[in-house]
Short mmCIF file of C-alpha atoms and ligand atoms in Angstrom, two decimals:
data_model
loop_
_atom_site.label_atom_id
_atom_site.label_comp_id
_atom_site.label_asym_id
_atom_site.label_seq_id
_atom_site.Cartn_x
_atom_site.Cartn_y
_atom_site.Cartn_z
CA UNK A 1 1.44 -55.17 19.32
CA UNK A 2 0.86 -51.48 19.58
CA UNK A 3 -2.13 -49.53 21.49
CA UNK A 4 -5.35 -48.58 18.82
CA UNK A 5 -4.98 -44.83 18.69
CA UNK A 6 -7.23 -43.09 20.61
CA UNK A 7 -10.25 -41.68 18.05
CA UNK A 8 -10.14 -37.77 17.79
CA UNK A 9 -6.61 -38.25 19.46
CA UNK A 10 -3.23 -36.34 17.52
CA UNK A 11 -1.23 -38.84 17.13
CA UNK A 12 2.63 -38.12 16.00
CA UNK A 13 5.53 -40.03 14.47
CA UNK A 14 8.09 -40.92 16.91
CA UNK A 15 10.62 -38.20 17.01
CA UNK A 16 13.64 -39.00 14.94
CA UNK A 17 16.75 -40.06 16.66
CA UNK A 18 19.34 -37.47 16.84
CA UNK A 19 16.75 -34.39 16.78
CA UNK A 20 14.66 -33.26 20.24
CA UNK A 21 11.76 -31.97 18.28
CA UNK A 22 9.51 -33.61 15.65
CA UNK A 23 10.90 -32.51 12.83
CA UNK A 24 13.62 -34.54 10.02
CA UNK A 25 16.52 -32.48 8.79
CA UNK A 26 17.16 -31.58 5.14
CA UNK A 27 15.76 -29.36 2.18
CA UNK A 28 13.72 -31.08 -0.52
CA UNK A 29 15.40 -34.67 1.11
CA UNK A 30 13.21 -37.98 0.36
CA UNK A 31 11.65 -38.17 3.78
CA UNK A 32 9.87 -41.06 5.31
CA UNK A 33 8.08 -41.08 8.33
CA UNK A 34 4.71 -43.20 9.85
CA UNK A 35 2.95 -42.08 13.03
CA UNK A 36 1.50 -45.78 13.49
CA UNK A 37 4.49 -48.61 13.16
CA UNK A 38 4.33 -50.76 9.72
CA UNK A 39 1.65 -48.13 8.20
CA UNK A 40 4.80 -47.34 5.55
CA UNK A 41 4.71 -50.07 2.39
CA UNK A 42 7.98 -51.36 2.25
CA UNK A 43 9.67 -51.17 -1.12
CA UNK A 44 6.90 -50.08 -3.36
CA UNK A 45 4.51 -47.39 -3.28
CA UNK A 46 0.75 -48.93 -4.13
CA UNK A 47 0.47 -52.37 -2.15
CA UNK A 48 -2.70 -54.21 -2.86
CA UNK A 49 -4.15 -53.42 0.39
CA UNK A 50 -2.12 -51.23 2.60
CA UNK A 51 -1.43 -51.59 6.81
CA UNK A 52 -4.23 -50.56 8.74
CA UNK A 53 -7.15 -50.04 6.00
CA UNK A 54 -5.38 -47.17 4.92
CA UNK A 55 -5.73 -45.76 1.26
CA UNK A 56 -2.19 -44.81 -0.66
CA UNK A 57 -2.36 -41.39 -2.69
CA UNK A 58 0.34 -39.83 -4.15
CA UNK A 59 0.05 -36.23 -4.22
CA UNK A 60 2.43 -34.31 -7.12
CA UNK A 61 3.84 -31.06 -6.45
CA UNK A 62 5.38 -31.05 -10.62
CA UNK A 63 4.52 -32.35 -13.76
CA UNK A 64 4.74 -36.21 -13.54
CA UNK A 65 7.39 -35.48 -16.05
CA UNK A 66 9.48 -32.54 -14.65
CA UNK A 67 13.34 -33.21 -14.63
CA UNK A 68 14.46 -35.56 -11.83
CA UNK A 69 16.15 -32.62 -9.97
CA UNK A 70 12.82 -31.11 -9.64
CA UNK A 71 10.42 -33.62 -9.70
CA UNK A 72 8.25 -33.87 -6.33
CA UNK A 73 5.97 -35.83 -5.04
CA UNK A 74 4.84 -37.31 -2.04
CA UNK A 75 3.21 -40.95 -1.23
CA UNK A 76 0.07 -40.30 1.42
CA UNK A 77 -1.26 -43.54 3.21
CA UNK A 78 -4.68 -41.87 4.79
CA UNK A 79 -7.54 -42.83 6.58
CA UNK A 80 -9.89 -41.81 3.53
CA UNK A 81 -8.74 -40.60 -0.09
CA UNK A 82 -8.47 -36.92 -0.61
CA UNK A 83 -11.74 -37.12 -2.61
CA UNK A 84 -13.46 -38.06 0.73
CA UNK A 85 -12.41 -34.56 1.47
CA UNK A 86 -13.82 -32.49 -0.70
CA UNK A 87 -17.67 -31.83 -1.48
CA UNK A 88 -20.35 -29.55 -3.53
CA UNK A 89 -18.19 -26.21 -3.18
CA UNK A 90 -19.93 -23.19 -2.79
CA UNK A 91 -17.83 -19.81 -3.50
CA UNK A 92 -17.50 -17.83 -0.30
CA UNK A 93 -16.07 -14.32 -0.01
CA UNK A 94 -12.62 -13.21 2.11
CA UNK A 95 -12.74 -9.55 0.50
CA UNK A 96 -9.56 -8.60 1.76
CA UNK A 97 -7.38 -11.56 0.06
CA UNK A 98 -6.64 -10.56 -3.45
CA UNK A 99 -5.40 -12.24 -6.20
CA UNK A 100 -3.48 -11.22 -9.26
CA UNK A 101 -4.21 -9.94 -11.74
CA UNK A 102 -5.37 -6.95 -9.82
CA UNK A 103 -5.57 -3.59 -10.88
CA UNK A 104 -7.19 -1.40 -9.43
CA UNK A 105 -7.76 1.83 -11.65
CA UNK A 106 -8.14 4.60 -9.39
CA UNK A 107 -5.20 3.14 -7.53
CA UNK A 108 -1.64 4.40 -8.23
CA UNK A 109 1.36 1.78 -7.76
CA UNK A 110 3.84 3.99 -9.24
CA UNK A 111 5.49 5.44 -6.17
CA UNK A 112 7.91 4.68 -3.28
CA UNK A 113 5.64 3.73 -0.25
CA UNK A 114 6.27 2.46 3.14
CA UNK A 115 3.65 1.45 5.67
CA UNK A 116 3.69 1.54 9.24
CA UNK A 117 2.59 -2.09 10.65
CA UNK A 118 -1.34 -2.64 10.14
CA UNK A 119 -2.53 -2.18 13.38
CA UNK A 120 -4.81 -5.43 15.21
CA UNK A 121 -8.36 -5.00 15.19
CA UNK A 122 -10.58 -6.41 18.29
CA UNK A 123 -12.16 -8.43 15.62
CA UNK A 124 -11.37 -12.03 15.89
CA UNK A 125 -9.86 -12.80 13.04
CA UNK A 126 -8.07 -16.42 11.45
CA UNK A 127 -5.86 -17.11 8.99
CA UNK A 128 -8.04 -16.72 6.26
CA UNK A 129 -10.01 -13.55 7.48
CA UNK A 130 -6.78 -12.07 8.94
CA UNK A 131 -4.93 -11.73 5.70
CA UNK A 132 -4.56 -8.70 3.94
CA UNK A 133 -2.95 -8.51 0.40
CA UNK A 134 -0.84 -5.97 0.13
CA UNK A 135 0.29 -6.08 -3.58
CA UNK A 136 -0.14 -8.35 -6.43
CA UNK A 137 2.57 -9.53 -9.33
CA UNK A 138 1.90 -11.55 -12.28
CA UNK A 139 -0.79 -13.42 -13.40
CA UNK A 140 -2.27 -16.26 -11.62
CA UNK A 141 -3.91 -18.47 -14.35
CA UNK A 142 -0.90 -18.86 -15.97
CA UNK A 143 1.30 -19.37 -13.00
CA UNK A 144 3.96 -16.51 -12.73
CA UNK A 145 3.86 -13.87 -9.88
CA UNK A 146 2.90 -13.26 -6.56
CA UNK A 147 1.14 -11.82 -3.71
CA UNK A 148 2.60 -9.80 -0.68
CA UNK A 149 0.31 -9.95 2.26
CA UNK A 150 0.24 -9.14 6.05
CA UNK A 151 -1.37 -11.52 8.74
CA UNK A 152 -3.31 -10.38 11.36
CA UNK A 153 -4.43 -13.32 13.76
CA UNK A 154 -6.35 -12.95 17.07
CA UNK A 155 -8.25 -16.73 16.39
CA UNK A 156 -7.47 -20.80 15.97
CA UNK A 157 -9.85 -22.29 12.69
CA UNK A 158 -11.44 -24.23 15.13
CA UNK A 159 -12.73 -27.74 12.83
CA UNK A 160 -11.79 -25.63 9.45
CA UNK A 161 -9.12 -26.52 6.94
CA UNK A 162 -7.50 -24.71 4.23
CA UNK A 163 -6.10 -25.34 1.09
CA UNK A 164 -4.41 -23.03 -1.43
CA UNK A 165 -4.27 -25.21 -5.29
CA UNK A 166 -3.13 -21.13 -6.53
CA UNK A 167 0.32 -21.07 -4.97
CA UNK A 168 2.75 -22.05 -2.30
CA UNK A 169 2.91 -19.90 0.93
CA UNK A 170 6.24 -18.08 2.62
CA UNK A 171 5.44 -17.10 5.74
CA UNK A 172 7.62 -14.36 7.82
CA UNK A 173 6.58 -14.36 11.39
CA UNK A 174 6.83 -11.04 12.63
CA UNK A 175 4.60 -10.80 16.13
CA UNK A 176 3.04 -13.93 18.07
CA UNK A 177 3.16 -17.82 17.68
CA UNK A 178 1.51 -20.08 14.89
CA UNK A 179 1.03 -23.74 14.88
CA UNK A 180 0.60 -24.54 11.06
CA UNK A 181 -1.37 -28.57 11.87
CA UNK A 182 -1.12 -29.39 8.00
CA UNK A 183 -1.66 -33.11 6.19
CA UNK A 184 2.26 -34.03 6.52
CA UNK A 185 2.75 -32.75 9.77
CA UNK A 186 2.76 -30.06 12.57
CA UNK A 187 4.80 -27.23 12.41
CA UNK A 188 5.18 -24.47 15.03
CA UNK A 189 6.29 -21.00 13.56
CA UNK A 190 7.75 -18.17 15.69
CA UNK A 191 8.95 -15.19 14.81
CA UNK A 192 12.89 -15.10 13.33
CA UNK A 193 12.07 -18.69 11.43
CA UNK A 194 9.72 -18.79 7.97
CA UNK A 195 7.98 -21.92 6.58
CA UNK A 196 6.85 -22.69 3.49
CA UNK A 197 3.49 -24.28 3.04
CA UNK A 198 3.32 -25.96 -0.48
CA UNK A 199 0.67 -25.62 -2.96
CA UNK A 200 -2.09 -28.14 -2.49
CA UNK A 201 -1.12 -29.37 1.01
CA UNK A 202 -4.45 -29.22 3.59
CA UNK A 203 -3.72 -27.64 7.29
CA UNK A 204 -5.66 -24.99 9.82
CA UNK A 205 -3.32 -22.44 11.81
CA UNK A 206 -3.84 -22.06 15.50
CA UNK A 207 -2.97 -19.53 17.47
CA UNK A 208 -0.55 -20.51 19.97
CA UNK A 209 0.75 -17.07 21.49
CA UNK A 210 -1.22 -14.01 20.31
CA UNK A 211 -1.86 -11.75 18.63
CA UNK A 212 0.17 -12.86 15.63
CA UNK A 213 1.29 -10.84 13.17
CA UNK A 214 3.55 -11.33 9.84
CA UNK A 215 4.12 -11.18 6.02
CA UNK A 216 3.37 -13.59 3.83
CA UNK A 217 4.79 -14.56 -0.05
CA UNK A 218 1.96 -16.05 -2.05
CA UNK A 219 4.34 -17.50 -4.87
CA UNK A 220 2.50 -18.42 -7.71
CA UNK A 221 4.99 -20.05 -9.96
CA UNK A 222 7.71 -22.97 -9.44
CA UNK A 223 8.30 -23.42 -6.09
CA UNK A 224 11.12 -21.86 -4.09
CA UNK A 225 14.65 -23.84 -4.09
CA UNK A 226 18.20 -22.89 -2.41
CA UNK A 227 20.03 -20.31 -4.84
CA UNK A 228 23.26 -21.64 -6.51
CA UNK A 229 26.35 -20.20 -4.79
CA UNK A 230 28.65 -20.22 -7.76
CA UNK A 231 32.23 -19.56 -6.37
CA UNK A 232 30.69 -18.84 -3.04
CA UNK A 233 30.98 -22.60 -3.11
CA UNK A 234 29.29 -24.88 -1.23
CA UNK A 235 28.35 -23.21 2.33
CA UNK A 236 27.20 -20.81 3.97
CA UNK A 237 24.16 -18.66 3.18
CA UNK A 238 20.91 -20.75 3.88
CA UNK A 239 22.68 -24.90 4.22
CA UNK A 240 20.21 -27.56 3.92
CA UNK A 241 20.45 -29.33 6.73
CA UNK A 242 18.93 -26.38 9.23
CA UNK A 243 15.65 -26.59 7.23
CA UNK A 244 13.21 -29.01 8.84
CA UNK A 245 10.18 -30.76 7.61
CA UNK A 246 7.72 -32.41 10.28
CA UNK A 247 7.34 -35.80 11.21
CA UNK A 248 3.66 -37.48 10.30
CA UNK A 249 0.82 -36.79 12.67
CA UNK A 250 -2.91 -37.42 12.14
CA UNK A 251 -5.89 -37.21 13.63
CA UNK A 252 -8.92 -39.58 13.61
CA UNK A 253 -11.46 -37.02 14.56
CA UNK A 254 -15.18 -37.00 12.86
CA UNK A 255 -16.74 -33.78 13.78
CA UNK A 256 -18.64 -31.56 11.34
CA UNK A 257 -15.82 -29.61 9.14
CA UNK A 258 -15.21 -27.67 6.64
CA UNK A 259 -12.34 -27.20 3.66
CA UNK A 260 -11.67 -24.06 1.99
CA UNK A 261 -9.71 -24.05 -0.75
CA UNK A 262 -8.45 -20.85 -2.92
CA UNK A 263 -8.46 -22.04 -6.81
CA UNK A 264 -7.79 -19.21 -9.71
CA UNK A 265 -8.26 -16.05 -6.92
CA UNK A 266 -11.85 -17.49 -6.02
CA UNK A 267 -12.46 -19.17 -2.31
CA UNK A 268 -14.22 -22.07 -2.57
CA UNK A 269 -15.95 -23.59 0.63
CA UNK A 270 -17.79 -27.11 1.23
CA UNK A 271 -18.43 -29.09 4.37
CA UNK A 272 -17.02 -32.75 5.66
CA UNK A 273 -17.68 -34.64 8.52
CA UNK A 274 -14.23 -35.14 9.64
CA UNK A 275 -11.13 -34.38 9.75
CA UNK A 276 -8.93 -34.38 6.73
CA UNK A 277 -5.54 -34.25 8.52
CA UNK A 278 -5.71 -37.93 8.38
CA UNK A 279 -2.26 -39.25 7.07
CA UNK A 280 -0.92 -41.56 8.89
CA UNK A 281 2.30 -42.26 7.28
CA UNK A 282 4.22 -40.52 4.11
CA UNK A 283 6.97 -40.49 1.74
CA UNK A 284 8.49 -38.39 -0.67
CA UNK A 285 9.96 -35.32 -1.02
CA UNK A 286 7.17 -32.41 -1.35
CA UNK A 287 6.02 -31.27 1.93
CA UNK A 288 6.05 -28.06 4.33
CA UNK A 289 9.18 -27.46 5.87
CA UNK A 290 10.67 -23.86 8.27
CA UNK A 291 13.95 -22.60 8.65
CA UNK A 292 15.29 -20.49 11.48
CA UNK A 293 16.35 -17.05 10.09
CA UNK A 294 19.59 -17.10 12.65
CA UNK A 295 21.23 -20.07 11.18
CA UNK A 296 21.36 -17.89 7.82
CA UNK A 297 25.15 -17.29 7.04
CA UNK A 298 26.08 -14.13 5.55
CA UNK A 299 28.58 -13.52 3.11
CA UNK A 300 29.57 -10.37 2.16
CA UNK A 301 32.41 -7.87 1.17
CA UNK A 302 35.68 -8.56 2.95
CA UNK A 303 37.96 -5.33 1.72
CA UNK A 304 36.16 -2.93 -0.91
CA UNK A 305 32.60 -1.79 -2.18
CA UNK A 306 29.84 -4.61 -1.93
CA UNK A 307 27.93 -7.18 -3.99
CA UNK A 308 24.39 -6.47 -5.29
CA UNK A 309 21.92 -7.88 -2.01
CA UNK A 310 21.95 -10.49 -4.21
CA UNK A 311 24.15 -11.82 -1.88
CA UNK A 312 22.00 -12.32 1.06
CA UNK A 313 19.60 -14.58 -1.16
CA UNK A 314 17.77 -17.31 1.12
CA UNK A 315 15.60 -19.06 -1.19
CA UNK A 316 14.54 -18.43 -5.14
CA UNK A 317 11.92 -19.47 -7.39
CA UNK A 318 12.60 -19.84 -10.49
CA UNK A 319 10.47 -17.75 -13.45
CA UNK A 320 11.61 -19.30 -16.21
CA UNK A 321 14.13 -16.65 -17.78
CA UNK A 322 17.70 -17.69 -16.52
CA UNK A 323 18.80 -15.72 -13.32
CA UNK A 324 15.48 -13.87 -13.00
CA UNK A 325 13.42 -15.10 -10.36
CA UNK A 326 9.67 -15.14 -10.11
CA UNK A 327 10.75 -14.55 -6.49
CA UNK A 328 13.76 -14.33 -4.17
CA UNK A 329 13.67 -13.80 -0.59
CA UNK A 330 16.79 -11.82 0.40
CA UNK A 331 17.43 -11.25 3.79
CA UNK A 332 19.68 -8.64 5.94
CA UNK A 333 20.66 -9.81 9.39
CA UNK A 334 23.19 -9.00 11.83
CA UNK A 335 26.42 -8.97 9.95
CA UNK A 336 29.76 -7.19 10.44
CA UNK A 337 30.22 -4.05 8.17
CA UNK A 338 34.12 -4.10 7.53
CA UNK A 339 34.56 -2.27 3.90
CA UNK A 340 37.32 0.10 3.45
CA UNK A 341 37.01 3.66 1.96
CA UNK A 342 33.25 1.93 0.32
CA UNK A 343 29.60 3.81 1.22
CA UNK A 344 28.64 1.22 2.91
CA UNK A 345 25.00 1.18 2.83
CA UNK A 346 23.03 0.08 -0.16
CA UNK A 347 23.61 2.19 -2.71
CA UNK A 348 21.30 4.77 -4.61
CA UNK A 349 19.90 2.29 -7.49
CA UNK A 350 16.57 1.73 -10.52
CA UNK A 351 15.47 -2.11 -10.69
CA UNK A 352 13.87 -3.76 -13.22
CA UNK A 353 12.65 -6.19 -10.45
CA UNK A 354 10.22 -4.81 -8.03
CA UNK A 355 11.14 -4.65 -4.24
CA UNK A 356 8.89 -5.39 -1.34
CA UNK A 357 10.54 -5.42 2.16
CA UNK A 358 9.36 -6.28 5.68
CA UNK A 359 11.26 -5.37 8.88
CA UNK A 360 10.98 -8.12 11.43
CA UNK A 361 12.93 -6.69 14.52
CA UNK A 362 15.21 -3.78 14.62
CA UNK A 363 16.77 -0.84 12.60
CA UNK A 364 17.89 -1.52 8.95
CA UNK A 365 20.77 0.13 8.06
CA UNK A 366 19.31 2.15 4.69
CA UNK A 367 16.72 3.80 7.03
CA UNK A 368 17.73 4.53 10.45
CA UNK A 369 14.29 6.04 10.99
CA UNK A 370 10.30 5.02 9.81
CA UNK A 371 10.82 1.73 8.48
CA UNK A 372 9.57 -0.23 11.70
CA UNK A 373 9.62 -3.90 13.08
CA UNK A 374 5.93 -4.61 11.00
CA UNK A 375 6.13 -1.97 8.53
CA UNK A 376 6.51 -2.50 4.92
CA UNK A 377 8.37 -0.75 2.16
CA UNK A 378 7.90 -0.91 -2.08
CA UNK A 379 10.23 0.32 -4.01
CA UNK A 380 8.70 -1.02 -7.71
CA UNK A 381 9.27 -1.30 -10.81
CA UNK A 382 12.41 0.95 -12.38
CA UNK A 383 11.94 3.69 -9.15
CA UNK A 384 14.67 5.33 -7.76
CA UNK A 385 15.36 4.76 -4.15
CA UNK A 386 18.30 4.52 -1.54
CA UNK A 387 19.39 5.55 1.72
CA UNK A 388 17.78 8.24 3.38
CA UNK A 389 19.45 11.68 4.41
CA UNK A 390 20.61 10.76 7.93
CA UNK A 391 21.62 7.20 6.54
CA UNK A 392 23.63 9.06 3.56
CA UNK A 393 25.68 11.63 5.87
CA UNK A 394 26.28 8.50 8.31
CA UNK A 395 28.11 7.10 5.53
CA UNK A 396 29.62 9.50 3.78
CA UNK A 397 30.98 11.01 7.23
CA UNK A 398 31.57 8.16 9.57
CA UNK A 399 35.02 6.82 10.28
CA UNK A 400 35.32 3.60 8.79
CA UNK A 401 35.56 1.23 11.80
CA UNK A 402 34.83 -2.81 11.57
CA UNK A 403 30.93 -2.57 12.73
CA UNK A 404 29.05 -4.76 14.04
CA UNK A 405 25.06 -4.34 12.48
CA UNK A 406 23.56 -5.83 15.51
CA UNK A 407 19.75 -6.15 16.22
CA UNK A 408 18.66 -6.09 12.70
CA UNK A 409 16.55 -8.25 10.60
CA UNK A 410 14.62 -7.16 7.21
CA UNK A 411 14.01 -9.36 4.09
CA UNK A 412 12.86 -8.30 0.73
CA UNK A 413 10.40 -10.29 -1.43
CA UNK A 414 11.63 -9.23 -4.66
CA UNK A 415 9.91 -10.32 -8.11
CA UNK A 416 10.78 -9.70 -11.64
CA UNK A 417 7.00 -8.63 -11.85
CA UNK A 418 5.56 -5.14 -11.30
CA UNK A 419 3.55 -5.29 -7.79
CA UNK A 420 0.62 -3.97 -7.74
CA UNK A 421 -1.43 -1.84 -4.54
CA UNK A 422 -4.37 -3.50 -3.71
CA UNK A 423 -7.29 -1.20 -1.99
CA UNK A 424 -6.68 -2.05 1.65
CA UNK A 425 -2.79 -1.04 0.87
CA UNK A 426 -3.20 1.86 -0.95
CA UNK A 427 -6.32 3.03 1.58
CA UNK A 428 -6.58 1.30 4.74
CA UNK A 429 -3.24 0.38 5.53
CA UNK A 430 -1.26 3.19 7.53
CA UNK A 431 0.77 4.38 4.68
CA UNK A 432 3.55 7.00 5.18
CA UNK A 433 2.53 10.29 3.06
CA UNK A 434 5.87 11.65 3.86
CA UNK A 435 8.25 8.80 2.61
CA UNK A 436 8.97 10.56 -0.42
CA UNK A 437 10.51 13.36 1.86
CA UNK A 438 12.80 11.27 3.14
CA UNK A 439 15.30 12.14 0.09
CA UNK A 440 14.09 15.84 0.00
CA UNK A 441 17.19 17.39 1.85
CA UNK A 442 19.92 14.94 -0.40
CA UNK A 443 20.86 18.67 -1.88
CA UNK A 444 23.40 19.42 -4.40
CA UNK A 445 26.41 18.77 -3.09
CA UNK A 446 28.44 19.48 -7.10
CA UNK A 447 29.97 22.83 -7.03
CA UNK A 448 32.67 22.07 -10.13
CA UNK A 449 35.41 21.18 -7.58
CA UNK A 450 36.94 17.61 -6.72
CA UNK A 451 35.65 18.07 -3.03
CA UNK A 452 32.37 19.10 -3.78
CA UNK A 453 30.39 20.79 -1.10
FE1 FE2 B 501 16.47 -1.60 -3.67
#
């Protein structure tokens, strides 16, 4: 016989055998995991009556029909159906979270821009008034696209859940501690490790270490998956087994609460008299999951020149067009720099895909100076952009030493859709007038010899 759990009590899943936290190893595995002992069915999904009054609800992250590669879903045994959740919605306002499409006319997105990072406020702010869209891709209603947006979080929701049916959420720690306390499980976020929170899954974020600040991919479209490696093979880059998905926990807590939920770009509110994170035990193979950044293996040029960034892919979601993601988020970490007779930074380049990068700690390479740990940088649509003076005579100049890029760690969230400034970006946020500048002195260096100038 086991102890009743304690009402209003969180009570976990036993932590897995092999692992010190509570967490299972594995990307997109078929997990199972029950915080109470025997509250799992056994060899079927929909019992007549299931362990401990609870109700079973499957909740389906694709089309019942989607390919068996990509079909997810996860089996929920709860204290009360999701419907028990929900209420008589009324639409409440977060003015700052924007949703595409969003295009604002007196607003010009044509343009190299960088940011430095959006300063706290004293206000207290959560999750969902902290969040501050940045740019917008796509289309929402019909599912393609994203949103780039920074966090700013001083405050716990404090008996407030959230729910997002629009998209799934990347987040990029960049300042502070988050514990994401979702449906399927607890997971605490620090800075150098992303999660990904999928569409449709219920949580609140408290604030465990503030303030907290970070970037955020709203992906609209097919969730993210692993890229394929081709004749990288079959390691290396991001490996399955260092992403980690939380063990069940629940609580049995009846206080006055409410649910948010963002549907279509609207925010939706309504108020319960409980808690919803109230699964006890689950199966299946679509819930939240992080990743620690260092475990990311970089592969790279080993004698000459170097591959598109490409390369340093972490995770992709698919758009629909072959090789053209809706998203990829690329990251550039520490990594030796060994190339012979090669400019070795990126190189001066147009891209039909739109850039958005985030520095997390340290100097990137590209731009030795302005682009900040917290700042941003968007390089859209078909606009030129590249290394900066300094960063071009570096390279040009430098002997050509094995180097070791050390204390360095940006990612790009890049999408096949234009992105779009919101207000706060184009107005609020500290934007950099003099970005542009940075390329001003890259003179004419062509004076009709080999050598040049
Ligand atoms: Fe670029």
């Amino acid at each position: 016989m086991t102890d009743r759990p304690i009402p209003g009590e969180l009570v976990r899943a036993a932590i897995p055998a092999g692992t010190t936290e509570g967490y299972m190893p594995g990307f997109g595995n078929d997990f199972e995991t029950e915080a109470l002992p025997g509250a799992l069915p056994r060899g079927r999904n929909s019992p007549q009556r299931c362990a401990y009054g609870l109700y079973g609800e499957q909740l389906s992250g694709t089309a019942f029909t989607a390919p068996a590669h990509r079909n997810e879903r996860t089996w929920c045994y709860r204290i009360r159906p999701s419907v028990r959740h929900t209420g008589r919605f009324r639409r409440i306002d977060l003015p700052y979270w924007k949703t595409a499409p969003h295009i604002v006319d007196d607003v010009i997105s044509l343009g190299q821009y960088r940011w430095d990072p959006v300063p706290h406020s004293s206000e207290a702010l959560t999750w969902l008034t902290g969040m501050r869209t940045m740019t917008t891709a796509g289309d929402v209603n019909t599912q393609t696209g994203m949103a780039s947006h920074i966090y700013l979080v001083t405050a716990s929701m404090t008996d407030a859940y959230f729910c997002s049916a629009d998209s799934e959420l990347l987040v990029v720690p960049q300042q502070g501690r988050l514990r994401f306390c979702t449906e399927l499980g607890i997971i605490d976020l620090a800075p150098k490790e992303i999660a990904i929170i999928p569409r449709g899954l219920v949580y609140r974020v408290e604030l465990v270490e503030g303030p907290a600040r970070g970037f955020v991919c709203e992906n609209y479209g097919p969730k993210f998956e692993l890229p394929g490696r081709g004749p990288i093979g079959a390691n290396c880059m991001a490996n399955r087994r260092d992403f980690k998905t939380p063990v069940a926990a629940f609580e049995d807590r009846e206080v006055p609460s409410t649910v948010t939920v963002k549907w279509c770009g609207q925010f939706h509110r309504c108020e319960i008299g409980h808690s919803p994170l109230d699964v006890v035990a689950w199966h299946g193979n679509y819930a939240p999951c992080k990743y620690d950044l260092g475990n990311y293996c970089p592969v790279g040029a080993v004698l000459f020149d170097h591959p598109d960034p490409s390369i340093f892919t972490v995770l992709t979601a698919p758009s629909g067009l072959a090789g053209t993601a809706n998203i990829d988020f690329v990251l550039f970490r520490e990594r030796w720099s060994v190339a012979e007779n090669t400019f070795r930074p990126p190189w001066y380049h147009k891209n039909v895909m739109s850039e958005l990068m985030g520095n997390i700690y340290g100097q990137y390479d590209a731009k030795p100076k302005g682009f900040v740990p917290g700042g941003m940088s968007l390089h859209n649509m078909m606009l030129p952009h590249g290394p900066d003076r300094e960063a071009f005579d570096r390279a040009t100049q430098a002997e050509l030493r094995p180097e070791k890029l050390d204390n360095t760690m940006s990612f790009m969230f890049e999408t096949r859709f234009p992105q779009h400034l919101t207000e706060f970006a184009a107005r609020e946020a500290p934007l950099q007038d003099d970005y542009i500048d940075c390329w001003a002195t890259l003179e004419k260096r062509f004076d009709g010899t080999p050598e040049g100038r």
